mmCIF file of C-alpha atoms in Angstrom:
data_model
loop_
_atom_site.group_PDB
_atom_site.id
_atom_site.type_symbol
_atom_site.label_atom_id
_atom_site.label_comp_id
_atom_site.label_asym_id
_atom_site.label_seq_id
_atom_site.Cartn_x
_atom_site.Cartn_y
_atom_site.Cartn_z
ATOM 1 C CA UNK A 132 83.268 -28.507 -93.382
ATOM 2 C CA UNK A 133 85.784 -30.521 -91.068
ATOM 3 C CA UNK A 134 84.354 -33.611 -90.548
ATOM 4 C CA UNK A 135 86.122 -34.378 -87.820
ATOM 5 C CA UNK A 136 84.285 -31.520 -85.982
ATOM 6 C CA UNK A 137 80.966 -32.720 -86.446
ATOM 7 C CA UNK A 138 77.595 -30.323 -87.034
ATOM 8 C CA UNK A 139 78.033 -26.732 -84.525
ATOM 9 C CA UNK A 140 76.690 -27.932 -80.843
ATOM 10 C CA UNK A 141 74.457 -24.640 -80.754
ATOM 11 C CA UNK A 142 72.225 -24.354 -84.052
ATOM 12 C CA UNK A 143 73.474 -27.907 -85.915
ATOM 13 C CA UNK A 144 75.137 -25.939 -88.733
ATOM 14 C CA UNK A 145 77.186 -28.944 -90.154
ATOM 15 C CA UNK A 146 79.446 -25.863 -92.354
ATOM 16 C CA UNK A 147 82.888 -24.208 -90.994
ATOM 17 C CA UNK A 148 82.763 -25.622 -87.416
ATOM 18 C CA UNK A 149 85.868 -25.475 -85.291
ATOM 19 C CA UNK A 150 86.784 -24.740 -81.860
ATOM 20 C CA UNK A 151 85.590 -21.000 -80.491
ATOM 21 C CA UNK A 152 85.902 -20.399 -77.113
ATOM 22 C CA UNK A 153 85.992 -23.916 -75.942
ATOM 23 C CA UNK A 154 83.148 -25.042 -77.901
ATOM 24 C CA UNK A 155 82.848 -26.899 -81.271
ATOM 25 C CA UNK A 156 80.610 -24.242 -83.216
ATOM 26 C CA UNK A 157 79.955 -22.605 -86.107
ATOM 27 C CA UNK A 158 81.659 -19.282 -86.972
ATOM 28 C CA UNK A 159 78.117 -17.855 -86.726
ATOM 29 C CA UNK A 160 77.395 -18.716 -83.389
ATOM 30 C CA UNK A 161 80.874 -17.680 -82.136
ATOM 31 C CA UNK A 162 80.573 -14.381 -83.323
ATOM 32 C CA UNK A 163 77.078 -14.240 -81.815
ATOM 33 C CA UNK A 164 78.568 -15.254 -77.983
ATOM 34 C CA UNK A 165 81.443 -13.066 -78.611
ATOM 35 C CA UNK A 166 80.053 -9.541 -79.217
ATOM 36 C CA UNK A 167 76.547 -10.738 -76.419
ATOM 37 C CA UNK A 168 76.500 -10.121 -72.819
ATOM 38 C CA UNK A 169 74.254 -12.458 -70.502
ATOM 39 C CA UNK A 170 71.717 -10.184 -69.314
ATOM 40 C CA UNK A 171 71.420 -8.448 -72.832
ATOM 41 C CA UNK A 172 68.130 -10.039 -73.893
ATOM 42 C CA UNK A 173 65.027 -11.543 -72.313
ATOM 43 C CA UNK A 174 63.144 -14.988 -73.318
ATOM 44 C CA UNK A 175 59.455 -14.332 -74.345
ATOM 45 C CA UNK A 176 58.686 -17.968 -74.744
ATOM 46 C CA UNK A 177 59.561 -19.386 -71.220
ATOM 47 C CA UNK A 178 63.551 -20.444 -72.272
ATOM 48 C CA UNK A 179 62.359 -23.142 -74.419
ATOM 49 C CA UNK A 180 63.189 -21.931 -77.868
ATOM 50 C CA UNK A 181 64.761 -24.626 -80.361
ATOM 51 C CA UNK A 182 68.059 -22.731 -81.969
ATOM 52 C CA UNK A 183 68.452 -23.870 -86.007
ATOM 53 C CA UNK A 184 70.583 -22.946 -88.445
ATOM 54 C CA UNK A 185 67.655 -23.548 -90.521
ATOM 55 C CA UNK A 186 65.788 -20.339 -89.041
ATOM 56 C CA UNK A 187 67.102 -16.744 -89.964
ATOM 57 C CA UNK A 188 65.748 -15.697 -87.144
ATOM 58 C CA UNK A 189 65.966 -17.006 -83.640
ATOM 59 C CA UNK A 190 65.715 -16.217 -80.079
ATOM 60 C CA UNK A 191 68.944 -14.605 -78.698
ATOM 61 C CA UNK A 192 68.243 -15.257 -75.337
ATOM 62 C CA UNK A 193 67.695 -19.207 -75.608
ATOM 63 C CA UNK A 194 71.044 -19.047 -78.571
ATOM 64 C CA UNK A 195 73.060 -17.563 -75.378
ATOM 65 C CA UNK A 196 71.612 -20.131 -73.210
ATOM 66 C CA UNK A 197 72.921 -22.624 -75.561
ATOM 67 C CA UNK A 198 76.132 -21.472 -76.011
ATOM 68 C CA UNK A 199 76.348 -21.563 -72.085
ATOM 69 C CA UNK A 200 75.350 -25.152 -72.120
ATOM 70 C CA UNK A 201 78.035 -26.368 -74.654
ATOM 71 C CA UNK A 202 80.246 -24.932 -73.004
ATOM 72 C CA UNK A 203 81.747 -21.733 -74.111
ATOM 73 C CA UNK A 204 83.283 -19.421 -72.069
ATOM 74 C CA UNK A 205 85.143 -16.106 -73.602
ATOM 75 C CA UNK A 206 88.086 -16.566 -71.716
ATOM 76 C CA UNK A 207 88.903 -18.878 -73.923
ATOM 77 C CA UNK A 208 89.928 -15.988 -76.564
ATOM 78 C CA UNK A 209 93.551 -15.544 -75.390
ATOM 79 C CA UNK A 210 95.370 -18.149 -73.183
ATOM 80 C CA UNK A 211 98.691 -16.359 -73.933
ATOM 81 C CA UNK A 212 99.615 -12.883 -73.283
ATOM 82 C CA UNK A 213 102.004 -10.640 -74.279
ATOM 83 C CA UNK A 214 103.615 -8.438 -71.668
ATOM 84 C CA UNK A 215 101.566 -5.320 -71.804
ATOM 85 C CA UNK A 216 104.111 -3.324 -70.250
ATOM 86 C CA UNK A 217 106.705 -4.083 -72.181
ATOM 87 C CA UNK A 218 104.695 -2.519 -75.269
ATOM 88 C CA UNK A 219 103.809 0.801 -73.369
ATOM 89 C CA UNK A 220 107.399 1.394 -72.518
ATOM 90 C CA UNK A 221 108.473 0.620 -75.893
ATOM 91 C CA UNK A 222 105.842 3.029 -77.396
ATOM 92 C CA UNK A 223 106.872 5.481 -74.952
ATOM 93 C CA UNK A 224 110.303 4.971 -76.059
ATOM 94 C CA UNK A 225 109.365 6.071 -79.218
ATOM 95 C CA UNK A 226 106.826 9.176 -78.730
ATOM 96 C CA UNK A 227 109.299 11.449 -78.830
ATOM 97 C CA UNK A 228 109.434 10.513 -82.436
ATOM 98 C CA UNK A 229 105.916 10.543 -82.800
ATOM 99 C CA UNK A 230 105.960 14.392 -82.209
ATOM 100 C CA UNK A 231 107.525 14.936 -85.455
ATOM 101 C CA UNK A 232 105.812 13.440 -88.542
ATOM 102 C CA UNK A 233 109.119 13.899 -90.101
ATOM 103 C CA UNK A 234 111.386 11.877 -87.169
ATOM 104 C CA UNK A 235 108.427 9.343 -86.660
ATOM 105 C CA UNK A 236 107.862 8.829 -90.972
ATOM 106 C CA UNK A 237 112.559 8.433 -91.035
ATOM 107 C CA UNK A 238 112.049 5.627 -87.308
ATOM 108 C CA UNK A 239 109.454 3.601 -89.106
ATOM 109 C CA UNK A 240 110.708 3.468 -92.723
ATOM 110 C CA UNK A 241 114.335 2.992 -91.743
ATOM 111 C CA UNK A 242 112.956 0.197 -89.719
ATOM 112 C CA UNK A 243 110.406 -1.241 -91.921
ATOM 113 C CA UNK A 244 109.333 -3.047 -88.502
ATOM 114 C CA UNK A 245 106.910 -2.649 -86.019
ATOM 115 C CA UNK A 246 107.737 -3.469 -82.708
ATOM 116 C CA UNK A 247 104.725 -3.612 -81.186
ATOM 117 C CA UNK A 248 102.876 -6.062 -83.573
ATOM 118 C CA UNK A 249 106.071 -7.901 -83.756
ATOM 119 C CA UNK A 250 105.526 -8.119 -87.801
ATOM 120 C CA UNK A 251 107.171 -6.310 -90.969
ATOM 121 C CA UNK A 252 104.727 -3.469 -92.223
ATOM 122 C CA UNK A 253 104.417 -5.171 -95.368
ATOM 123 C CA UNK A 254 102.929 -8.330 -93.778
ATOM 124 C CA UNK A 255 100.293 -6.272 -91.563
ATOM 125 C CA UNK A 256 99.185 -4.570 -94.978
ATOM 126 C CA UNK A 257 99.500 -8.236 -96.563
ATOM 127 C CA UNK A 258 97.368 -9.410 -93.471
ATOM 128 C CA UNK A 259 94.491 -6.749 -94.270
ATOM 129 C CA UNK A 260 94.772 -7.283 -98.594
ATOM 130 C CA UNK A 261 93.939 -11.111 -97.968
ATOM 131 C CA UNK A 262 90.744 -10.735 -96.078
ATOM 132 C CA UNK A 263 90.080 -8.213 -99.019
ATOM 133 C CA UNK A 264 90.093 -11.092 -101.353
ATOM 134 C CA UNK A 265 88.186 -13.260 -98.785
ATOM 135 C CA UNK A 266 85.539 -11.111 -98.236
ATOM 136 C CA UNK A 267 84.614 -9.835 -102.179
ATOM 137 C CA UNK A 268 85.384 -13.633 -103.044
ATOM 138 C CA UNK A 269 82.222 -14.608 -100.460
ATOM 139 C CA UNK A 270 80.239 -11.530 -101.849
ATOM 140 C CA UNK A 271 80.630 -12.985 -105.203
ATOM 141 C CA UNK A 272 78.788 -16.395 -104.240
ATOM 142 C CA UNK A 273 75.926 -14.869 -103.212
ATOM 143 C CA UNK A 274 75.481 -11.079 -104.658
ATOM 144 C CA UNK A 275 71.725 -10.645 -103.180
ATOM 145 C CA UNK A 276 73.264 -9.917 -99.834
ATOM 146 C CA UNK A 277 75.147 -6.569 -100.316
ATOM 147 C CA UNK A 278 73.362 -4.640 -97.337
ATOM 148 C CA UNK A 279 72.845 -2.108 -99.353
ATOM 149 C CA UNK A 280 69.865 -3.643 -101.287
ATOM 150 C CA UNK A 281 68.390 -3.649 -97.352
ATOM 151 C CA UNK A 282 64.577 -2.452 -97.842
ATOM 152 C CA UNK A 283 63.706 -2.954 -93.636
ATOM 153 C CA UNK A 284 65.478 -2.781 -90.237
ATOM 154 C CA UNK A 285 64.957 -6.420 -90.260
ATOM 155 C CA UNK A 286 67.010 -6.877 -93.479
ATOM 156 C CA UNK A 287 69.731 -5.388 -92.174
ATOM 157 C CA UNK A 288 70.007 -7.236 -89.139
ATOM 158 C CA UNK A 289 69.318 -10.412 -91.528
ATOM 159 C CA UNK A 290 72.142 -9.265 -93.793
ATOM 160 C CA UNK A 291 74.063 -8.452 -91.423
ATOM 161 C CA UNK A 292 73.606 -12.252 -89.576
ATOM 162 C CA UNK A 293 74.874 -13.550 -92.489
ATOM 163 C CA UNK A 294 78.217 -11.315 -93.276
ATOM 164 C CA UNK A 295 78.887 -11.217 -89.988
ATOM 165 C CA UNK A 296 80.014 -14.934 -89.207
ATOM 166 C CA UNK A 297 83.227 -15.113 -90.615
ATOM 167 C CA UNK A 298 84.026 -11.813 -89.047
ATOM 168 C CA UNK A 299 84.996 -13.540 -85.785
ATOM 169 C CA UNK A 300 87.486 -16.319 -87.491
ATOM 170 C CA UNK A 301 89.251 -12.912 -89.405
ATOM 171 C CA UNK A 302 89.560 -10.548 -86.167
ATOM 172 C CA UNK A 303 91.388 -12.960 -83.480
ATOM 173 C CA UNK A 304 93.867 -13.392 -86.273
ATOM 174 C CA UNK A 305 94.600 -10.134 -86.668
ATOM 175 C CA UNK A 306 98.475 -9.146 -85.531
ATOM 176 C CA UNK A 307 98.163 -7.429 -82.024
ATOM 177 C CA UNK A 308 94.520 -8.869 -81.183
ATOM 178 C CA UNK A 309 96.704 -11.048 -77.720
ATOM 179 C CA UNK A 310 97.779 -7.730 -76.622
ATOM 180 C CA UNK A 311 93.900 -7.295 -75.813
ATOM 181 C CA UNK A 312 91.923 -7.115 -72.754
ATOM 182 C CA UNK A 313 88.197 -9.041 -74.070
ATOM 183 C CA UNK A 314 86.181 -5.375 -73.497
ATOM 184 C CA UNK A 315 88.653 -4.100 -76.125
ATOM 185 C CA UNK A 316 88.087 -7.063 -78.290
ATOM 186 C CA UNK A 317 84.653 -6.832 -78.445
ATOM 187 C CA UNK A 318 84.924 -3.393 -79.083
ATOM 188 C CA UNK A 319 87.348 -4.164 -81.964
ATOM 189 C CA UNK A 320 85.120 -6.965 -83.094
ATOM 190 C CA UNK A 321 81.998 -4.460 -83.742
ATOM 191 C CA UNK A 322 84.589 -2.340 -85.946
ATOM 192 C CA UNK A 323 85.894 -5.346 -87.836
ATOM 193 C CA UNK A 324 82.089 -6.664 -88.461
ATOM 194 C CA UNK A 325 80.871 -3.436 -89.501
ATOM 195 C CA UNK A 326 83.828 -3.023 -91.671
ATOM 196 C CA UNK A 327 83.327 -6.431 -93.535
ATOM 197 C CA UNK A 328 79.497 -5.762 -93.794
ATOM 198 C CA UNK A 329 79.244 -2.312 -94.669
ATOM 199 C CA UNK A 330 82.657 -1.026 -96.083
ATOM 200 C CA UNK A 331 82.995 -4.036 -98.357
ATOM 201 C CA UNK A 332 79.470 -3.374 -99.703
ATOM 202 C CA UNK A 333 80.201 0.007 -100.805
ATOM 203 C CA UNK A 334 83.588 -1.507 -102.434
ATOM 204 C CA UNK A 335 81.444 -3.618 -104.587
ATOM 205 C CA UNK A 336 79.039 -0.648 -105.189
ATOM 206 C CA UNK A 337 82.021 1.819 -106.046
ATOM 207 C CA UNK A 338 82.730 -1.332 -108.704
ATOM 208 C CA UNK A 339 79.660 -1.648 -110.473
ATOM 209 C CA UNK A 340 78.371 0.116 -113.671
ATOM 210 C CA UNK A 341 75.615 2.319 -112.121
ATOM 211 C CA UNK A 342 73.518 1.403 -115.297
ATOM 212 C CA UNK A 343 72.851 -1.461 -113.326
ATOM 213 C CA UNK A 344 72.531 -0.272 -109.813
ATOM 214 C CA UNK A 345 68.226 -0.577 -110.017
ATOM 215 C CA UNK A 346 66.650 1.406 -107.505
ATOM 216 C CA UNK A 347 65.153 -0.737 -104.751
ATOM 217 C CA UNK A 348 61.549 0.333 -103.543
ATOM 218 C CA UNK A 349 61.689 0.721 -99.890
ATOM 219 C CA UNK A 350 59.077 1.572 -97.392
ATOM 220 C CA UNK A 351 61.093 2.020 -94.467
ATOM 221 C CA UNK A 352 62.307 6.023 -94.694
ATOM 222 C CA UNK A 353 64.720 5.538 -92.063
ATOM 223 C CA UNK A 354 66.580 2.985 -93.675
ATOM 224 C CA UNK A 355 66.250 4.494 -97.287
ATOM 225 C CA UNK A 356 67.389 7.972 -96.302
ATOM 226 C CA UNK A 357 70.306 6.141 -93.987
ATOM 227 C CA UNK A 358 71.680 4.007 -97.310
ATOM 228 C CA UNK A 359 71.300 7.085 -99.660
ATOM 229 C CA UNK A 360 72.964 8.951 -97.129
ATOM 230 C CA UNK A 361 75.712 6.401 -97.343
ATOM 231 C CA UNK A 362 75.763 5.782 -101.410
ATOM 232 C CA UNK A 363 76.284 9.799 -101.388
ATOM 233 C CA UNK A 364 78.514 10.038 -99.301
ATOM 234 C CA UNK A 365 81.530 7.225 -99.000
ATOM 235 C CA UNK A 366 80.014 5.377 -102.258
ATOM 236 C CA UNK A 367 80.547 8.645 -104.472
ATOM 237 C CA UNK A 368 83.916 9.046 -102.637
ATOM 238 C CA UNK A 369 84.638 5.408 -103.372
ATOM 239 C CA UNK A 370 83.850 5.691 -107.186
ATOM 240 C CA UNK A 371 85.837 8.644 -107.654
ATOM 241 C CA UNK A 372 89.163 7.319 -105.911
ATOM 242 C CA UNK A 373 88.892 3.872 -107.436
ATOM 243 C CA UNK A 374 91.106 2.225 -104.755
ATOM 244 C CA UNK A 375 92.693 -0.966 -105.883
ATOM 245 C CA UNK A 376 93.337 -4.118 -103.656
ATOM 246 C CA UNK A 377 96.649 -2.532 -101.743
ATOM 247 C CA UNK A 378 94.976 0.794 -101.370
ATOM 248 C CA UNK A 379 91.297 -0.470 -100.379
ATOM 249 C CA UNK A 380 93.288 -2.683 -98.048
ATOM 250 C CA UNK A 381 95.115 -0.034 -96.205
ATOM 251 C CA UNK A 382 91.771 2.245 -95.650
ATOM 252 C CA UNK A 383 89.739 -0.471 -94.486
ATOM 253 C CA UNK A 384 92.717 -0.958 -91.448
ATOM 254 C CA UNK A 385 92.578 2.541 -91.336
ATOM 255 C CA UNK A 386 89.005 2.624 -90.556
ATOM 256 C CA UNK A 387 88.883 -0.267 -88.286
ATOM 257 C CA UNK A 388 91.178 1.046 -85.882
ATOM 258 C CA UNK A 389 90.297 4.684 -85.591
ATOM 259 C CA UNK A 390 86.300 4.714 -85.654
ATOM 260 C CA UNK A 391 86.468 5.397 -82.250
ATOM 261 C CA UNK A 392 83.106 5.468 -81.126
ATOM 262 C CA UNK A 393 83.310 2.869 -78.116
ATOM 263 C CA UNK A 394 85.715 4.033 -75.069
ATOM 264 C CA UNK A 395 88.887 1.538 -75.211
ATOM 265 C CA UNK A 396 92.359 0.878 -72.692
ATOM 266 C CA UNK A 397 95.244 2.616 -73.640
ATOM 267 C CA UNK A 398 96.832 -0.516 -74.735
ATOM 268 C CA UNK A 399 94.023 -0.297 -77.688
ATOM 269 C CA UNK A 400 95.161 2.840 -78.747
ATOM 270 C CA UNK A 401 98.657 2.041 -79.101
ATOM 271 C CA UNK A 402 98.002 -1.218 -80.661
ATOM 272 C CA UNK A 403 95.762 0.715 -83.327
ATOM 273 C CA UNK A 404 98.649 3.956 -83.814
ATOM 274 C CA UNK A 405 101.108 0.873 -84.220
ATOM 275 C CA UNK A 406 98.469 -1.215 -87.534
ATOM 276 C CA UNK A 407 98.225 3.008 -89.185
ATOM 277 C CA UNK A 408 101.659 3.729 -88.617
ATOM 278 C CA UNK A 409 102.805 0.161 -90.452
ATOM 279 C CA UNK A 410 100.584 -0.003 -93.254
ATOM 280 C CA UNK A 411 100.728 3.749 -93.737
ATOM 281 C CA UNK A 412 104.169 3.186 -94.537
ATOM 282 C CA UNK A 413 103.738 -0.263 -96.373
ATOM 283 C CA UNK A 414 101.219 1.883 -98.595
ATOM 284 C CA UNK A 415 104.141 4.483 -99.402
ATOM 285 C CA UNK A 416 106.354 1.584 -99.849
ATOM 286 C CA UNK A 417 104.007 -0.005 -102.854
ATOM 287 C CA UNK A 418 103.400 3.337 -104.349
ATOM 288 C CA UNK A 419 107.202 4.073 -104.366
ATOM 289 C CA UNK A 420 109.109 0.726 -105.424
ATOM 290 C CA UNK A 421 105.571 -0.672 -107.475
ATOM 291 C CA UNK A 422 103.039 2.290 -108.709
ATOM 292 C CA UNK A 423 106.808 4.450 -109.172
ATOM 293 C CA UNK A 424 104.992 7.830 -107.924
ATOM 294 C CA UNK A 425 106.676 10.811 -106.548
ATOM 295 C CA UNK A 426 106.427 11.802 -103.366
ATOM 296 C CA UNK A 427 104.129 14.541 -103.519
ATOM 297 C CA UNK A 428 102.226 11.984 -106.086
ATOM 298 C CA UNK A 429 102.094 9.666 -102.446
ATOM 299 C CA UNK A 430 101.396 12.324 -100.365
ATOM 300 C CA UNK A 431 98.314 13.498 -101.965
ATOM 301 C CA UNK A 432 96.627 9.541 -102.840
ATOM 302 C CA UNK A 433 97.475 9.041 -98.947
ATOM 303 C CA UNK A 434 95.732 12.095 -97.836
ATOM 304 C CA UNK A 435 92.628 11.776 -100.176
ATOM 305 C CA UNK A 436 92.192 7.743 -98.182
ATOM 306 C CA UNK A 437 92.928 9.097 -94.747
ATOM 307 C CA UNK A 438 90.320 11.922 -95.632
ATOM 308 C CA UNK A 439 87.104 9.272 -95.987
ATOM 309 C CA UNK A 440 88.065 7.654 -91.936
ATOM 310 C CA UNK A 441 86.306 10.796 -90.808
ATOM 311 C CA UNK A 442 83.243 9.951 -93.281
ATOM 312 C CA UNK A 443 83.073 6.029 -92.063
ATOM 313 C CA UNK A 444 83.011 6.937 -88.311
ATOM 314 C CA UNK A 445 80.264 9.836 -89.422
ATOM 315 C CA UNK A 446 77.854 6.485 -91.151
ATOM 316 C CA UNK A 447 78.879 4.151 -88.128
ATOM 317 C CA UNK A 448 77.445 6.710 -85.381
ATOM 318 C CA UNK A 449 74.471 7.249 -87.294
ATOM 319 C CA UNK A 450 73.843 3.403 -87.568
ATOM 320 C CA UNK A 451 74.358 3.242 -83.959
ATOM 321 C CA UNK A 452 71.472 5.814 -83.986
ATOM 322 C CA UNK A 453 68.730 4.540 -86.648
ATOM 323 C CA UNK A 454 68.980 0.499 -84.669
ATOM 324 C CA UNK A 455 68.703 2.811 -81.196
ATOM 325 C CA UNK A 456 65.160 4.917 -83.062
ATOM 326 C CA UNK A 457 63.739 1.434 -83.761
ATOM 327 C CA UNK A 458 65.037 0.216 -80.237
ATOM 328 C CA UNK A 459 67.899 -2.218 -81.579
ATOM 329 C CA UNK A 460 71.505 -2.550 -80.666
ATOM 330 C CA UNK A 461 73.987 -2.873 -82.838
#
């Protein structure tokens, strides 16, 4: 903790406070006001709930309340703005590469720069291979909380809680997040917290012996048929590909910016074509100068990643649809 912070001014957590949207607060309580809107939940207790760090479970309506009251306000995410039209008429500038795969693949690895994100490709896919590492390290301190050992829908909002705080601190550093109107961010914010929680999980599962993958007994069907689902599905594909750090990187950019389940701006869009196009071709650059593999060696281990986005955006809309059975949001 940063002492100099003090304890987080909504639920007392005295660990990783800083300043979120003009607050002193802890990560978990930022990424709680960013991805809530004020009319989203209702107060059964007459708005006099006490909001603890010490409770797993608390009243969202008196948290929101709270973060009111100290004083956060989501305009705080982005002070400074880059000119938006500027980066639509420089991606326009370069469509009429983009109608080629062969022109676009010769602008951007000539280059080795993307304009947009105003970053070399290699430190996007550099950007994406250190919250790898930050992630599985954080996994490693505490194990039980892979959601996949869920048994309820309450465990994996639990689960979830607890993943889902440093989420916040990861996705407003992410190259291109200023070039965002806040609906977009929050948008992008659901994809990056999913991503950490659920994507990460099946990383560590792909990792494990299976000897020791126990069974867990769970009552609720729902959630046991949605996780076997998943295990069968991405896990299997996961164990089979055995993605190292560079490669597990690049598909988990991949499948934060093209789950595409909530509507986004345009600007989205291109900011999310500009993070594929740059680690796609930071990926190619590792396997050719580091792994030494042929091009047709490259083309293949790229299309086999690329082919599991399609599978991720398949388990995220059906998430969206077991919390929506049991009348949850996500």
């Amino acid at each position: 903790m940063d002492r100099k912070n003090g304890p987080c001014r909504i639920c007392n957590d005295p660990e990783t406070t800083s300043s979120h949207f003009g607050a002193i607060v802890c990560t978990a309580c930022a990424s709680f006001f960013g991805r809530t809107t004020v009319d989203k939940f209702r107060c059964i207790a007459n708005n006099k709930c006490v909001i603890s760090c010490a409770k797993k479970i608390t009243c969202r309506s008196c948290r929101y309340d709270s973060c009111i009251r100290a004083g956060m306000n989501k305009f705080y995410t982005r002070k400074i703005k880059a000119p938006k039209q500027q980066v639509i008429q420089e991606v326009d500038r370069n469509e009429t590469f983009q109608k080629s795969e062969t022109s676009s693949n010769i602008n951007y690895a000539m280059h080795g720069f993307s304009k947009v994100l105003n970053l070399q490709n290699d430190e996007i896919l550099q950007f994406y291979v250190k919250e790898v590492e930050k992630s599985l390290s954080q996994k490693k301190r505490n194990c039980s909380k892979n959601i996949l050992n869920a048994e309820s829908i309450n465990d994996l909002l639990i689960i979830s809680a607890h993943h889902t705080g440093s989420a916040m601190e990861s996705c407003f550093q992410c190259p291109g997040i200023n070039l965002l109107e806040k609906e977009d961010i929050q948008v992008f914010l659901r994809y990056f917290e999913f991503s950490n929680v659920w994507i990460d999980s099946l990383r560590e599962y792909s990792l494990m012996s299976h000897s020791h993958n126990k069974e867990i007994s769970r009552t609720d069907k729902k959630v046991m048929k949605f996780i076997n689902q998943v295990k069968s599905t991405l896990g299997t594909a996961l164990i089979h590909l055995k993605l190292n750090i560079y490669e597990f990187a690049a598909f988990k950019s991949f499948c934060i910016w093209n789950i595409k389940f909530h509507k986004t701006s345009r600007i989205m869009r291109i900011v999310a074509q500009s993070h594929y196009m740059a680690v796609s071709f930071a990926l190619r650059m590792y396997y050719k100068n580091q792994l030494k593999l042929s091009d047709m060696e490259i083309a293949i281990r790229i299309g086999d990643i690329t082919l599991q986005i399609a599978t991720v955006s398949t388990i995220y809309h059906d998430l969206i649809r077991l919390y929506q059975d049991v009348g949850r949001s996500l």
